[in-house]
Amino acid sequence: AIWERVFQRLLKGKFDPAQYFTGEVYLSWHRMGNIQRLMGPPSKRWMKQQLVLQHKILQRMKELGIVPILPGFNGYIPLQLVKSVK
């Protein structure tokens, strides 16, 4: 959900998630930069549920005194964004 918002802002609302995100079962490969678009994008409902879950996990980690370490940007961006810069 957050990456979609970032790409929408960078592309001024013209980002097409269906051309970038994979379906839920392929997200591991997508995050490694191996594939785009396969059986995707995830449903809005699923993305919202994941966002809520991630916020709960982060909150609980903080309550337990754990400093969360979030994944960094791996440099893998939508082809649509690459084309918009040229």
Coordinates of N, CA and C in Angstrom, one line a residue:
A1 N 0.8 -1.2 0.0 CA 0.0 0.0 0.0 C 0.9 1.3 0.0
I2 N 1.9 1.2 0.8 CA 2.8 2.4 0.8 C 3.6 2.6 -0.5
W3 N 4.1 1.5 -1.1 CA 4.8 1.7 -2.3 C 3.9 2.2 -3.4
E4 N 2.6 1.7 -3.4 CA 1.7 2.2 -4.4 C 1.5 3.7 -4.3
R5 N 1.4 4.2 -3.0 CA 1.2 5.7 -2.8 C 2.5 6.4 -3.3
V6 N 3.6 5.9 -3.0 CA 4.9 6.5 -3.4 C 4.9 6.7 -5.0
F7 N 4.6 5.5 -5.7 CA 4.7 5.6 -7.1 C 3.6 6.4 -7.7
Q8 N 2.4 6.5 -7.1 CA 1.3 7.4 -7.6 C 1.8 8.8 -7.5
R9 N 2.5 9.2 -6.4 CA 2.9 10.6 -6.3 C 4.0 10.9 -7.3
L10 N 5.0 10.0 -7.5 CA 6.0 10.2 -8.4 C 5.5 10.3 -9.9
L11 N 4.5 9.5 -10.2 CA 3.9 9.6 -11.5 C 2.7 10.4 -11.6
K12 N 2.5 11.3 -10.6 CA 1.4 12.2 -10.6 C 0.0 11.6 -10.9
G13 N -0.2 10.5 -10.1 CA -1.5 9.8 -10.2 C -1.7 8.9 -11.4
K14 N -0.7 8.7 -12.2 CA -0.9 7.9 -13.4 C -0.2 6.5 -13.3
F15 N 0.1 6.1 -12.1 CA 0.7 4.8 -11.8 C -0.3 3.7 -12.0
D16 N 0.0 2.6 -12.7 CA -0.9 1.5 -12.9 C -0.4 0.3 -12.1
P17 N -0.9 0.0 -10.9 CA -0.4 -1.1 -10.1 C -0.4 -2.4 -10.8
A18 N -1.4 -2.6 -11.8 CA -1.5 -3.9 -12.5 C -0.3 -4.1 -13.4
Q19 N 0.5 -3.1 -13.7 CA 1.6 -3.2 -14.6 C 2.9 -3.4 -13.8
Y20 N 2.8 -3.5 -12.5 CA 4.0 -3.6 -11.6 C 3.9 -4.7 -10.6
F21 N 2.9 -4.6 -9.7 CA 2.8 -5.6 -8.6 C 2.3 -6.9 -9.1
T22 N 2.8 -7.9 -8.4 CA 2.3 -9.3 -8.6 C 1.2 -9.7 -7.7
G23 N 0.6 -10.8 -7.9 CA -0.4 -11.3 -6.9 C 0.3 -11.7 -5.6
E24 N -0.5 -11.9 -4.6 CA 0.0 -12.1 -3.3 C 1.0 -13.3 -3.2
V25 N 0.8 -14.4 -3.9 CA 1.6 -15.6 -3.8 C 3.0 -15.3 -4.4
Y26 N 3.2 -14.3 -5.2 CA 4.4 -14.0 -5.9 C 5.2 -12.8 -5.3
L27 N 4.7 -12.3 -4.3 CA 5.3 -11.0 -3.7 C 6.7 -11.2 -3.3
S28 N 7.1 -12.4 -2.8 CA 8.5 -12.6 -2.4 C 9.4 -12.5 -3.6
W29 N 9.1 -13.0 -4.7 CA 9.9 -12.9 -5.9 C 9.9 -11.4 -6.4
H30 N 8.7 -10.8 -6.3 CA 8.6 -9.4 -6.8 C 9.5 -8.6 -5.9
R31 N 9.5 -8.8 -4.7 CA 10.4 -7.9 -3.8 C 11.9 -8.1 -4.0
M32 N 12.2 -9.3 -4.6 CA 13.6 -9.6 -4.9 C 14.0 -9.0 -6.3
G33 N 13.0 -8.5 -7.0 CA 13.2 -7.9 -8.3 C 13.2 -8.9 -9.4
N34 N 12.6 -10.0 -9.2 CA 12.6 -11.1 -10.3 C 11.5 -11.0 -11.3
I35 N 10.3 -10.5 -10.8 CA 9.2 -10.5 -11.7 C 8.3 -9.3 -11.5
Q36 N 7.5 -9.0 -12.5 CA 6.5 -7.9 -12.4 C 5.2 -8.5 -13.0
R37 N 4.1 -8.0 -12.5 CA 2.7 -8.2 -13.1 C 2.1 -9.5 -12.9
L38 N 2.8 -10.6 -12.6 CA 2.3 -11.9 -12.6 C 1.1 -12.1 -11.7
M39 N -0.1 -12.3 -12.2 CA -1.3 -12.6 -11.4 C -1.6 -11.5 -10.4
G40 N -1.3 -10.2 -10.8 CA -1.4 -9.2 -9.8 C -2.3 -8.1 -10.4
P41 N -2.5 -7.0 -9.7 CA -1.9 -6.7 -8.4 C -2.7 -7.3 -7.2
P42 N -2.2 -7.3 -6.0 CA -3.0 -7.8 -4.9 C -4.3 -6.9 -4.8
S43 N -5.3 -7.5 -4.2 CA -6.5 -6.8 -4.0 C -6.4 -5.6 -3.0
K44 N -7.1 -4.6 -3.2 CA -7.1 -3.4 -2.3 C -7.4 -3.9 -0.9
R45 N -8.3 -4.8 -0.7 CA -8.7 -5.3 0.6 C -7.5 -6.0 1.2
W46 N -6.8 -6.9 0.5 CA -5.6 -7.6 1.0 C -4.5 -6.6 1.4
M47 N -4.3 -5.6 0.6 CA -3.3 -4.6 0.9 C -3.6 -3.8 2.1
K48 N -4.8 -3.5 2.3 CA -5.3 -2.8 3.5 C -5.1 -3.6 4.7
Q49 N -5.4 -4.9 4.6 CA -5.3 -5.8 5.8 C -3.8 -6.0 6.1
Q50 N -2.9 -6.1 5.1 CA -1.5 -6.2 5.4 C -0.9 -4.9 6.1
L51 N -1.4 -3.8 5.6 CA -1.0 -2.5 6.2 C -1.4 -2.5 7.7
V52 N -2.6 -2.8 8.0 CA -3.1 -2.8 9.4 C -2.3 -3.8 10.2
L53 N -2.0 -5.0 9.7 CA -1.2 -6.0 10.4 C 0.2 -5.5 10.6
Q54 N 0.8 -4.9 9.6 CA 2.2 -4.4 9.8 C 2.2 -3.3 10.9
H55 N 1.2 -2.5 11.0 CA 1.2 -1.5 12.0 C 1.0 -2.1 13.4
K56 N 0.2 -3.1 13.5 CA 0.1 -3.8 14.8 C 1.4 -4.5 15.2
I57 N 2.1 -5.1 14.3 CA 3.3 -5.8 14.6 C 4.4 -4.7 15.0
L58 N 4.5 -3.6 14.3 CA 5.4 -2.6 14.7 C 5.1 -2.0 16.1
Q59 N 3.8 -1.8 16.4 CA 3.4 -1.3 17.7 C 3.7 -2.3 18.8
R60 N 3.5 -3.5 18.6 CA 3.8 -4.6 19.6 C 5.3 -4.7 19.8
M61 N 6.1 -4.6 18.7 CA 7.5 -4.6 18.9 C 8.0 -3.5 19.8
K62 N 7.5 -2.3 19.5 CA 7.8 -1.1 20.3 C 7.4 -1.3 21.8
E63 N 6.2 -1.9 22.0 CA 5.8 -2.2 23.4 C 6.8 -3.1 24.1
L64 N 7.3 -4.0 23.4 CA 8.3 -5.0 24.0 C 9.7 -4.5 24.0
G65 N 9.9 -3.2 23.6 CA 11.2 -2.6 23.7 C 12.1 -3.1 22.5
I66 N 11.5 -3.6 21.5 CA 12.3 -4.0 20.3 C 12.3 -2.9 19.3
V67 N 13.5 -2.6 18.8 CA 13.6 -1.5 17.8 C 13.4 -2.2 16.4
P68 N 12.3 -1.8 15.8 CA 12.0 -2.4 14.4 C 13.1 -2.0 13.4
I69 N 13.4 -2.9 12.6 CA 14.3 -2.6 11.4 C 13.5 -3.0 10.2
L70 N 13.2 -1.9 9.4 CA 12.4 -2.1 8.2 C 13.2 -2.3 7.0
P71 N 12.7 -3.1 6.0 CA 13.5 -3.3 4.8 C 13.8 -2.0 4.0
G72 N 14.9 -1.9 3.4 CA 15.3 -0.7 2.6 C 14.9 -0.8 1.2
F73 N 15.1 0.2 0.5 CA 14.8 0.2 -1.0 C 15.8 -0.5 -1.7
N74 N 15.4 -1.5 -2.6 CA 16.4 -2.3 -3.3 C 16.7 -1.8 -4.7
G75 N 16.0 -0.7 -5.1 CA 16.3 -0.1 -6.4 C 15.4 -0.6 -7.5
Y76 N 14.5 -1.5 -7.2 CA 13.6 -2.1 -8.2 C 12.4 -1.2 -8.3
I77 N 12.2 -0.6 -9.5 CA 11.1 0.4 -9.7 C 10.3 0.0 -10.9
P78 N 9.1 0.4 -11.0 CA 8.2 0.1 -12.2 C 8.8 0.7 -13.5
L79 N 8.7 -0.1 -14.5 CA 9.1 0.3 -15.9 C 8.4 1.6 -16.2
Q80 N 7.2 1.8 -15.8 CA 6.4 3.0 -16.1 C 7.2 4.2 -15.5
L81 N 7.8 4.1 -14.4 CA 8.5 5.2 -13.8 C 9.8 5.5 -14.6
V82 N 10.5 4.4 -15.0 CA 11.7 4.6 -15.8 C 11.4 5.3 -17.1
K83 N 10.3 5.0 -17.8 CA 9.9 5.6 -19.0 C 9.6 7.1 -18.8
S84 N 9.0 7.4 -17.7 CA 8.6 8.8 -17.4 C 9.7 9.7 -17.2
V85 N 10.9 9.2 -16.9 CA 12.1 10.0 -16.6 C 12.9 10.3 -17.9
K86 N 12.7 9.4 -18.9 CA 13.5 9.6 -20.1 C 13.0 10.8 -20.9

